[in-house]
Coordinates of N, CA and C in Angstrom, one line a residue:
M1 N 24.3 -7.8 -1.0 CA 22.5 -7.4 -1.6 C 22.7 -9.5 -2.3
L2 N 21.0 -9.6 -0.8 CA 20.5 -10.7 -2.4 C 20.1 -10.4 -3.9
A3 N 21.2 -12.1 -4.7 CA 20.4 -11.6 -6.0 C 19.5 -12.3 -6.3
L4 N 17.8 -12.0 -6.6 CA 17.1 -12.3 -6.4 C 16.1 -12.2 -8.1
S5 N 15.3 -12.6 -8.9 CA 14.9 -12.4 -9.7 C 13.9 -11.5 -9.6
T6 N 13.6 -10.3 -11.3 CA 11.7 -9.8 -10.4 C 10.6 -10.4 -10.4
A7 N 10.5 -11.7 -10.9 CA 9.2 -12.3 -10.0 C 9.6 -12.9 -8.8
E8 N 11.0 -13.4 -8.3 CA 11.3 -13.7 -6.9 C 11.0 -12.4 -6.5
E9 N 11.3 -11.1 -6.5 CA 11.1 -9.8 -5.7 C 9.3 -10.2 -5.3
N10 N 8.5 -10.6 -6.3 CA 7.4 -10.2 -6.2 C 6.4 -11.1 -5.8
Y11 N 7.0 -12.2 -5.8 CA 6.7 -12.8 -4.5 C 6.7 -13.0 -3.1
L12 N 7.9 -12.0 -3.0 CA 8.5 -11.8 -1.3 C 7.0 -10.7 -1.4
K13 N 7.7 -9.5 -2.2 CA 6.2 -8.3 -2.0 C 5.0 -9.1 -1.6
C14 N 4.0 -9.9 -2.1 CA 2.8 -10.5 -2.1 C 3.2 -11.0 -1.1
I15 N 3.8 -11.7 0.1 CA 3.3 -12.8 0.7 C 4.1 -11.4 2.1
Y16 N 4.5 -10.6 2.2 CA 4.5 -9.8 2.7 C 3.2 -9.1 2.8
H17 N 2.8 -8.4 2.2 CA 1.8 -7.9 2.4 C 0.0 -8.9 3.0
L18 N 0.5 -10.4 1.7 CA -0.8 -10.5 2.7 C -0.5 -11.1 4.3
T19 N 0.6 -11.1 4.4 CA 1.1 -11.5 6.4 C 0.7 -10.5 6.8
Q20 N 0.4 -9.0 6.3 CA 0.1 -8.2 7.1 C -1.7 -7.9 7.4
K21 N -2.4 -9.0 6.7 CA -3.9 -8.8 6.2 C -4.9 -9.6 7.9
E22 N -3.2 -11.1 7.4 CA -3.9 -12.4 8.5 C -1.9 -13.0 9.3
E23 N -2.6 -13.0 9.9 CA -1.7 -13.9 10.5 C -1.2 -15.6 11.0
G24 N -0.4 -15.4 10.3 CA 0.3 -16.8 10.2 C 1.4 -17.2 8.8
V25 N 1.2 -18.4 8.3 CA 1.2 -19.0 7.5 C 0.3 -18.9 6.6
I26 N 0.2 -18.4 5.0 CA 0.1 -18.0 3.7 C -0.1 -19.2 3.1
S27 N -1.1 -20.1 3.2 CA -1.1 -21.0 1.9 C -0.9 -20.9 0.5
T28 N -1.1 -21.5 0.0 CA -0.6 -21.6 -1.4 C -1.5 -21.9 -2.2
N29 N -2.6 -21.4 -2.3 CA -4.0 -21.1 -2.8 C -4.1 -18.9 -2.8
E30 N -4.3 -19.1 -1.6 CA -3.7 -17.6 -1.3 C -3.1 -16.8 -2.3
I31 N -1.9 -17.3 -1.7 CA -0.8 -16.4 -3.0 C -0.9 -16.0 -4.5
A32 N -1.3 -18.4 -4.5 CA -2.0 -18.6 -6.1 C -3.0 -16.8 -6.5
A33 N -4.1 -16.9 -6.0 CA -5.0 -16.1 -6.1 C -3.8 -13.9 -6.2
A34 N -3.7 -14.0 -5.2 CA -3.1 -12.5 -5.5 C -2.1 -12.3 -6.3
I35 N -1.5 -13.3 -6.7 CA -0.1 -13.7 -7.6 C -1.4 -13.3 -9.3
K36 N -1.6 -15.3 -9.5 CA -3.4 -15.4 -10.3 C -2.3 -15.5 -11.6
T37 N -1.7 -16.7 -11.1 CA -1.1 -17.9 -11.2 C -1.4 -19.5 -9.7
K38 N -1.3 -20.0 -10.8 CA -2.0 -22.0 -10.7 C -0.7 -22.2 -9.2
P39 N -1.0 -22.8 -8.6 CA -1.0 -23.5 -7.5 C 0.3 -24.3 -7.3
A40 N 0.4 -25.0 -8.4 CA 2.1 -25.5 -8.9 C 2.4 -24.7 -9.3
S41 N 2.1 -23.9 -9.5 CA 3.8 -22.8 -10.1 C 4.4 -21.8 -9.0
V42 N 3.3 -21.4 -7.8 CA 3.0 -20.9 -6.5 C 4.4 -22.2 -6.0
S43 N 4.1 -23.1 -5.5 CA 4.2 -23.7 -4.6 C 6.2 -24.1 -5.4
D44 N 6.2 -24.6 -6.9 CA 7.6 -24.9 -7.3 C 8.1 -23.1 -6.8
M45 N 8.5 -22.3 -7.0 CA 8.6 -20.9 -6.5 C 8.6 -20.8 -4.9
L46 N 7.3 -21.9 -4.2 CA 8.1 -21.5 -2.9 C 9.2 -22.6 -2.2
K47 N 9.3 -23.3 -2.9 CA 10.5 -24.3 -2.5 C 11.6 -23.6 -3.6
K48 N 12.1 -23.0 -4.4 CA 13.0 -21.9 -4.1 C 13.6 -21.3 -3.4
L49 N 12.2 -20.1 -3.7 CA 12.6 -19.1 -2.1 C 12.5 -19.4 -0.8
A50 N 12.4 -21.0 -0.2 CA 12.7 -21.5 0.8 C 14.3 -21.8 0.5
E51 N 14.8 -22.2 0.0 CA 16.4 -22.5 -0.1 C 16.7 -21.3 -0.5
K52 N 16.8 -20.7 0.0 CA 17.8 -19.3 -0.4 C 17.1 -18.6 1.2
E53 N 16.4 -19.4 2.0 CA 16.4 -18.8 3.1 C 15.8 -17.6 3.2
I54 N 14.7 -16.8 2.3 CA 14.2 -15.8 2.5 C 12.8 -15.7 3.2
L55 N 12.2 -17.0 3.0 CA 11.0 -18.1 3.5 C 11.2 -19.5 4.0
M56 N 9.7 -19.6 4.9 CA 9.6 -21.3 5.5 C 8.2 -21.3 4.7
Y57 N 8.9 -22.7 4.1 CA 7.5 -23.5 3.5 C 7.5 -25.3 4.1
T58 N 6.4 -25.3 4.1 CA 5.7 -26.8 4.6 C 4.9 -27.4 3.5
K59 N 4.7 -27.3 2.9 CA 4.0 -28.3 2.1 C 2.6 -28.7 2.2
Y60 N 1.5 -29.0 1.6 CA 0.3 -28.2 2.1 C -0.2 -28.3 3.3
H61 N 0.9 -26.8 3.6 CA 0.6 -25.8 5.2 C 0.6 -24.5 4.1
G62 N 1.9 -24.0 4.1 CA 2.0 -22.5 3.3 C 3.3 -22.1 3.7
A63 N 3.3 -20.5 3.6 CA 4.3 -20.5 3.7 C 4.2 -19.6 4.7
G64 N 6.1 -18.9 5.0 CA 6.2 -17.6 6.2 C 7.2 -17.0 5.4
L65 N 7.7 -15.6 5.8 CA 8.4 -15.1 5.7 C 9.9 -14.9 7.0
T66 N 10.6 -15.1 6.1 CA 11.9 -15.3 7.3 C 12.3 -14.3 7.7
P67 N 12.9 -13.5 9.1 CA 13.1 -12.0 8.8 C 14.1 -11.7 8.1
L68 N 15.3 -12.1 7.1 CA 15.7 -12.0 5.5 C 15.4 -11.5 4.2
G69 N 14.4 -13.0 4.8 CA 13.1 -12.4 4.2 C 11.9 -10.6 3.8
K70 N 11.2 -11.0 5.5 CA 11.3 -9.7 5.5 C 11.8 -8.4 5.4
K71 N 12.8 -8.1 5.5 CA 13.7 -7.5 5.2 C 13.4 -6.9 3.7
T72 N 14.0 -7.5 3.0 CA 13.9 -8.3 1.6 C 12.8 -7.7 1.0
A73 N 11.6 -7.9 1.4 CA 10.3 -7.5 1.4 C 10.2 -6.0 1.0
L74 N 10.2 -5.1 2.4 CA 10.6 -4.4 2.6 C 11.4 -3.1 1.6
Q75 N 12.2 -3.9 1.5 CA 12.9 -3.4 0.6 C 12.5 -2.9 -0.7
V76 N 12.3 -4.2 -1.3 CA 11.1 -3.5 -2.9 C 10.2 -3.1 -2.6
I77 N 9.4 -2.6 -1.4 CA 8.2 -2.1 -1.2 C 8.6 0.2 -0.5
R78 N 10.5 -0.1 -0.5 CA 10.6 0.8 -0.4 C 10.9 1.5 -1.7
R79 N 11.5 0.9 -2.8 CA 11.8 1.3 -3.7 C 10.6 2.0 -4.6
N80 N 9.4 0.4 -4.8 CA 8.5 1.3 -5.5 C 7.8 1.9 -5.0
R81 N 7.8 2.7 -3.3 CA 7.1 3.8 -2.4 C 7.7 5.2 -2.8
L82 N 9.0 4.8 -2.6 CA 9.3 6.0 -3.4 C 9.5 6.1 -4.7
W83 N 9.6 5.9 -6.0 CA 9.5 5.6 -7.3 C 8.3 6.2 -7.2
E84 N 6.8 5.7 -6.7 CA 5.5 6.7 -6.6 C 5.4 8.4 -6.4
V85 N 6.3 9.0 -5.3 CA 6.7 10.1 -4.9 C 7.3 10.6 -6.4
F86 N 8.2 9.7 -6.4 CA 8.9 10.6 -7.5 C 7.7 11.2 -8.8
L87 N 7.2 10.4 -9.5 CA 6.1 10.3 -10.6 C 5.7 10.8 -10.3
V88 N 4.9 11.6 -8.9 CA 3.5 12.2 -8.6 C 4.5 13.8 -8.3
D89 N 5.6 13.4 -7.5 CA 6.0 15.2 -7.4 C 6.8 15.9 -8.1
K90 N 8.1 14.7 -9.0 CA 8.3 15.2 -9.9 C 8.2 15.6 -11.1
L91 N 7.5 13.9 -12.0 CA 7.3 13.6 -13.0 C 5.3 14.0 -13.7
R92 N 4.3 14.5 -12.6 CA 3.7 15.1 -11.9 C 3.0 13.5 -13.1
F93 N 2.8 13.0 -12.6 CA 2.1 11.6 -12.8 C 0.7 11.8 -11.7
Q94 N -1.0 10.9 -12.0 CA -1.8 11.2 -11.4 C -1.6 10.0 -10.6
W95 N -2.1 10.5 -9.3 CA -1.2 9.3 -8.5 C -2.4 7.8 -9.1
D96 N -3.9 7.9 -9.8 CA -3.4 7.0 -10.6 C -3.0 5.9 -11.4
Q97 N -2.4 6.7 -11.7 CA -0.9 6.5 -13.0 C 0.7 5.9 -12.7
V98 N 0.9 5.9 -11.1 CA 2.0 5.4 -10.9 C 1.9 3.5 -11.2
H99 N 1.0 3.0 -10.4 CA 1.1 1.5 -10.0 C 1.7 0.7 -11.3
E100 N 1.7 0.7 -12.2 CA 2.3 0.1 -12.9 C 3.8 0.2 -12.9
V101 N 3.7 1.4 -13.9 CA 5.2 2.0 -13.7 C 6.7 2.1 -12.1
A102 N 5.8 2.3 -11.4 CA 6.5 2.0 -9.8 C 7.2 0.1 -9.9
E103 N 5.9 -0.3 -10.3 CA 6.2 -2.3 -10.3 C 7.2 -2.6 -11.0
Q104 N 7.6 -1.7 -12.3 CA 9.0 -1.8 -13.2 C 10.6 -0.6 -12.2
L105 N 10.3 -0.3 -11.8 CA 11.3 1.1 -11.2 C 11.7 0.1 -9.9
E106 N 10.6 -0.6 -9.5 CA 11.1 -1.1 -7.8 C 12.1 -2.0 -7.7
H107 N 13.0 -2.9 -9.1 CA 12.7 -3.7 -9.2 C 15.0 -3.5 -10.0
V108 N 15.3 -2.1 -9.9 CA 17.0 -1.2 -10.4 C 16.9 -1.3 -8.9
R109 N 18.1 -2.2 -8.4 CA 19.0 -2.6 -7.4 C 19.3 -1.8 -6.2
S110 N 19.6 -0.5 -7.6 CA 21.3 0.4 -7.2 C 20.6 0.4 -5.5
P111 N 21.4 0.0 -4.6 CA 21.3 1.4 -2.9 C 22.0 2.6 -3.0
L112 N 22.5 2.7 -3.7 CA 23.4 4.5 -4.2 C 22.5 5.3 -4.7
L113 N 21.8 4.7 -5.5 CA 20.8 5.1 -6.4 C 20.0 5.7 -5.7
I114 N 19.0 4.5 -4.7 CA 17.7 4.9 -4.5 C 18.1 5.8 -2.9
R115 N 19.1 5.2 -2.4 CA 19.6 6.6 -1.4 C 19.6 8.3 -1.6
R116 N 20.0 8.0 -3.1 CA 20.0 10.1 -3.5 C 18.6 9.8 -4.1
L117 N 17.7 8.9 -4.7 CA 16.2 9.5 -4.7 C 15.6 9.8 -3.7
D118 N 16.0 9.0 -2.2 CA 15.8 9.6 -1.4 C 16.0 10.7 -0.9
E119 N 17.1 11.2 -1.2 CA 18.2 12.6 -0.3 C 17.3 13.0 -1.3
Y120 N 17.0 12.9 -3.3 CA 16.5 14.1 -3.5 C 15.4 14.5 -2.9
L121 N 14.1 13.9 -3.2 CA 13.5 14.0 -2.9 C 12.5 13.9 -1.2
G122 N 13.3 14.3 -0.2 CA 13.7 15.0 0.9 C 13.0 14.1 1.5
F123 N 13.9 12.9 2.1 CA 13.3 12.1 2.6 C 11.4 11.5 3.1
P124 N 10.7 11.6 1.4 CA 9.1 11.2 1.9 C 9.6 10.6 3.2
K125 N 8.1 10.1 4.1 CA 7.9 9.2 4.7 C 7.0 9.2 4.4
F126 N 5.7 9.2 3.5 CA 4.8 8.7 3.4 C 4.3 8.6 1.4
D127 N 3.5 7.2 0.9 CA 3.8 7.7 -1.0 C 2.8 8.8 -0.9
P128 N 2.0 8.7 -2.4 CA 1.0 9.7 -2.8 C -0.1 8.8 -2.3
H129 N 0.4 7.3 -2.6 CA -1.7 7.2 -1.7 C -1.5 6.6 -0.1
G130 N -0.6 7.7 0.7 CA -0.7 7.5 1.8 C 0.1 6.3 3.0
D131 N 0.4 5.6 2.1 CA 1.4 4.3 2.3 C 2.9 4.8 3.2
P132 N 2.9 4.1 4.1 CA 3.9 4.1 5.3 C 5.5 3.9 4.5
I133 N 6.4 5.0 4.3 CA 7.8 3.8 3.3 C 9.0 3.7 4.5
P134 N 9.0 2.6 3.8 CA 10.1 1.9 4.7 C 11.7 2.9 4.9
D135 N 12.4 3.0 5.6 CA 13.6 4.0 5.6 C 14.2 2.8 5.2
E136 N 16.3 3.1 5.3 CA 16.9 2.3 5.1 C 17.2 0.8 5.5
S137 N 16.8 0.7 6.5 CA 16.8 -0.2 7.7 C 15.7 -1.2 7.8
G138 N 14.4 -0.3 6.9 CA 13.3 -1.5 6.5 C 12.2 -1.2 7.9
E139 N 12.9 -0.2 8.8 CA 11.7 -0.1 10.0 C 10.3 0.8 8.5
L140 N 9.1 0.8 9.6 CA 8.2 1.9 9.0 C 7.7 2.2 10.0
H141 N 7.5 3.7 9.7 CA 6.9 4.7 10.3 C 5.7 4.9 10.4
S142 N 4.4 4.3 11.3 CA 3.4 4.9 10.7 C 2.7 5.9 12.5
S143 N 1.3 6.5 11.4 CA 1.0 7.0 12.5 C -0.7 6.6 12.8
P144 N -1.0 6.9 13.5 CA -2.4 6.4 13.7 C -3.9 6.9 13.4
R145 N -4.5 5.6 12.9 CA -5.6 6.1 11.7 C -6.4 5.4 11.5
T146 N -7.8 5.1 11.6 CA -9.1 5.0 11.7 C -10.3 5.0 10.2
I147 N -10.4 3.9 9.8 CA -11.8 3.4 8.7 C -12.5 4.5 9.4
L148 N -12.8 5.0 8.2 CA -13.6 6.3 7.4 C -14.8 5.1 8.2
Q149 N -14.9 4.6 8.0 CA -16.4 3.5 8.3 C -16.7 3.3 9.0
D150 N -15.7 3.3 10.6 CA -15.5 3.0 11.4 C -15.7 4.1 12.5
M151 N -16.2 5.5 11.7 CA -15.6 6.4 12.6 C -17.5 6.7 13.4
K152 N -17.8 7.6 13.8 CA -18.3 8.1 14.5 C -19.2 9.1 13.5
E153 N -20.3 9.8 14.2 CA -21.4 10.9 13.5 C -21.2 11.9 14.3
G154 N -20.9 13.1 13.5 CA -20.4 14.6 14.5 C -18.4 13.9 14.0
A155 N -18.1 13.4 14.1 CA -16.5 13.2 14.0 C -15.4 13.9 12.8
R156 N -14.7 14.3 13.1 CA -13.4 14.6 12.0 C -12.9 14.0 12.6
G157 N -11.5 14.8 11.2 CA -10.4 14.1 10.7 C -10.0 14.6 9.4
K158 N -8.9 14.5 9.0 CA -8.1 14.1 7.4 C -7.5 12.6 6.6
I159 N -8.1 12.9 5.5 CA -8.2 11.7 4.6 C -6.5 11.1 5.3
V160 N -5.6 10.4 5.6 CA -4.6 10.2 5.1 C -3.2 9.5 4.4
A161 N -4.9 8.3 4.0 CA -4.0 7.2 3.2 C -5.5 6.2 2.9
V162 N -5.5 5.3 1.6 CA -6.5 4.7 0.8 C -6.0 3.4 1.1
N163 N -7.1 2.6 0.7 CA -6.5 1.2 1.2 C -6.7 0.0 -0.7
D164 N -8.1 1.0 -0.8 CA -7.5 0.4 -2.6 C -6.9 1.4 -3.6
N165 N -6.0 0.6 -4.0 CA -5.1 1.9 -5.3 C -5.2 0.7 -6.6
S166 N -6.6 0.3 -6.6 CA -7.0 0.6 -8.1 C -7.3 2.1 -8.6
A167 N -6.7 2.2 -10.0 CA -7.3 3.5 -10.8 C -8.9 3.7 -10.7
A168 N -9.2 2.4 -10.7 CA -11.2 3.7 -10.8 C -11.2 4.3 -9.9
F169 N -10.5 3.3 -8.6 CA -11.0 4.1 -7.0 C -10.3 5.4 -7.3
L170 N -9.1 5.3 -7.6 CA -8.6 6.5 -7.3 C -9.2 7.3 -8.5
R171 N -9.4 7.2 -9.1 CA -10.1 8.7 -10.1 C -11.7 8.5 -9.1
Y172 N -12.2 8.6 -8.7 CA -13.5 7.8 -7.7 C -13.2 9.1 -7.1
L173 N -12.8 9.3 -5.9 CA -11.4 9.6 -5.0 C -11.7 10.9 -5.7
D174 N -10.8 11.2 -6.6 CA -10.8 12.6 -7.5 C -11.7 13.2 -7.7
K175 N -13.1 12.7 -8.2 CA -13.6 13.4 -9.1 C -15.0 13.7 -7.7
V176 N -14.8 13.0 -6.4 CA -15.7 13.4 -5.9 C -14.9 14.2 -4.9
G177 N -12.9 14.9 -4.7 CA -12.8 15.8 -4.0 C -12.2 14.8 -3.4
A178 N -12.1 13.7 -3.1 CA -12.0 13.5 -1.6 C -10.1 13.5 -1.7
Y179 N -9.6 13.2 -1.2 CA -7.6 13.6 -2.0 C -6.8 13.5 -0.6
I180 N -5.8 12.8 -0.3 CA -4.7 12.9 1.4 C -4.6 14.4 1.1
G181 N -5.1 14.2 2.9 CA -5.1 15.3 3.4 C -6.5 15.9 3.3
A182 N -7.3 15.7 2.6 CA -8.2 16.9 2.5 C -9.4 16.3 4.6
K183 N -9.9 17.5 4.6 CA -10.2 16.8 5.0 C -11.9 16.5 5.6
V184 N -12.1 15.9 6.8 CA -13.8 14.8 6.4 C -14.5 15.2 7.2
E185 N -15.7 15.9 7.9 CA -17.0 15.6 8.3 C -17.4 14.3 8.2
I186 N -18.6 14.0 9.9 CA -19.1 12.4 9.2 C -20.7 13.4 9.7
L187 N -21.4 13.4 8.4 CA -22.4 13.9 8.9 C -23.4 12.8 9.3
D188 N -24.0 12.7 8.8 CA -24.7 11.4 8.9 C -24.1 9.7 8.1
K189 N -24.3 8.6 9.4 CA -24.3 7.7 8.6 C -25.7 7.1 9.3
V190 N -25.9 6.0 7.3 CA -27.5 5.6 6.9 C -27.4 4.5 7.7
E191 N -28.6 3.8 8.3 CA -28.7 2.5 8.8 C -28.6 1.6 7.7
F192 N -29.7 2.7 6.8 CA -30.3 1.1 5.6 C -28.7 0.4 5.1
D193 N -28.0 1.6 5.2 CA -27.2 0.2 4.3 C -26.1 0.6 4.2
G194 N -25.4 1.7 5.1 CA -24.1 1.7 5.8 C -22.8 2.5 5.3
S195 N -24.3 3.8 4.2 CA -23.0 5.1 3.8 C -23.2 5.1 4.0
L196 N -22.4 6.9 4.1 CA -22.1 7.9 5.5 C -21.8 9.5 3.9
E197 N -22.8 10.3 5.0 CA -22.6 11.9 4.0 C -21.3 12.8 5.5
I198 N -20.5 12.9 4.3 CA -19.5 13.6 5.0 C -19.4 15.2 4.0
R199 N -18.5 16.1 4.7 CA -18.6 17.2 4.8 C -16.6 16.9 4.0
L200 N -16.8 17.9 2.7 CA -15.1 17.2 2.4 C -14.8 19.0 2.2
D201 N -13.7 19.1 3.0 CA -12.5 20.6 3.8 C -13.8 21.7 3.9
E202 N -14.7 20.9 4.6 CA -15.3 22.5 5.8 C -16.9 22.9 4.8
G203 N -16.9 22.8 3.5 CA -17.7 23.0 2.0 C -18.8 21.9 2.1
K204 N -17.7 21.0 0.3 CA -18.7 19.9 -0.2 C -19.4 19.3 0.7
K205 N -20.1 19.0 1.0 CA -21.4 17.3 0.8 C -21.0 15.7 0.1
V206 N -21.0 14.9 0.1 CA -20.8 14.0 -0.4 C -21.2 13.1 0.2
F207 N -22.0 12.4 -0.7 CA -22.0 10.5 -0.1 C -21.6 9.5 -0.7
V208 N -21.4 9.0 0.5 CA -20.1 7.4 0.2 C -20.9 6.4 0.4
S209 N -20.8 5.5 -0.1 CA -21.3 4.3 0.2 C -20.1 3.0 1.0
K210 N -20.6 2.5 1.7 CA -20.1 1.8 2.6 C -18.7 1.2 2.5
E211 N -18.9 0.8 1.5 CA -17.3 -0.8 0.4 C -16.5 1.1 0.4
V212 N -17.3 2.5 -0.1 CA -15.6 3.7 -0.6 C -14.7 4.0 0.9
A213 N -15.7 4.1 2.1 CA -15.9 4.4 3.3 C -14.8 3.3 4.0
A214 N -14.9 2.1 3.6 CA -13.9 1.4 4.4 C -12.8 1.2 3.4
N215 N -12.5 1.8 2.8 CA -11.2 1.4 1.9 C -11.0 3.3 2.1
I216 N -11.1 3.8 3.1 CA -10.6 5.1 3.1 C -9.7 5.4 5.2
Y217 N -9.1 5.4 5.3 CA -8.2 5.6 6.2 C -8.2 6.9 6.6
I218 N -8.9 7.6 8.0 CA -8.8 9.3 8.8 C -7.6 9.7 9.5
Q219 N -6.7 10.1 10.2 CA -6.9 10.4 11.0 C -7.6 11.0 11.7
A220 N -8.0 11.1 13.1 CA -9.3 12.0 13.9 C -8.8 13.2 14.2
F221 N -8.9 13.8 14.4 CA -9.3 15.4 15.0 C -9.7 15.0 16.1
E222 N -8.8 15.8 17.7 CA -9.7 15.6 19.2 C -10.4 16.6 18.8
N223 N -11.2 16.8 19.4 CA -13.0 17.2 19.7 C -12.5 17.7 21.0

């Protein structure tokens, strides 16, 4: 197993997530903004990671993960998401409480422990926020999904994931009754501000803002 520090693993995970939002190399400034540190510090870390052959780095241009870097990042993400499942399913944490704890536990690198954890949890495919859990080989298996904001009036489906994992956003969803697995029907799309009126679980009607709807993923039902 590649020996990396906690900080190095955090950088890899951050760069991986950034590459999922845009193709090509990721700039030093983007990484610095995501990690909340100075670009100079990022440059020093990128050089160090490049020496370990887990990313490609060009000064003044940016960085991208090598195949080894991507595989390593996915193993960190796998550990994080398995621990989130454990915290919610077995220790009764709420889904808005697991982020910081799972970020500490994800750096426990014992392959046997993670293998046993996966087995104990019944080999889950998704974490409590609907994000796919990479398997032991680093493969991701995701299902088709649509952003709630992009669905048409009259469309129906169920909530399968959220894009914003902040505690405030998750608590808001709890307040309105929008949880992973909840059935959703689009009743109206407001032309003025892009907000939506939806029906949850064939009962409660809720208005959600355009910003909220842009952070919820739906698996659409066929009509």
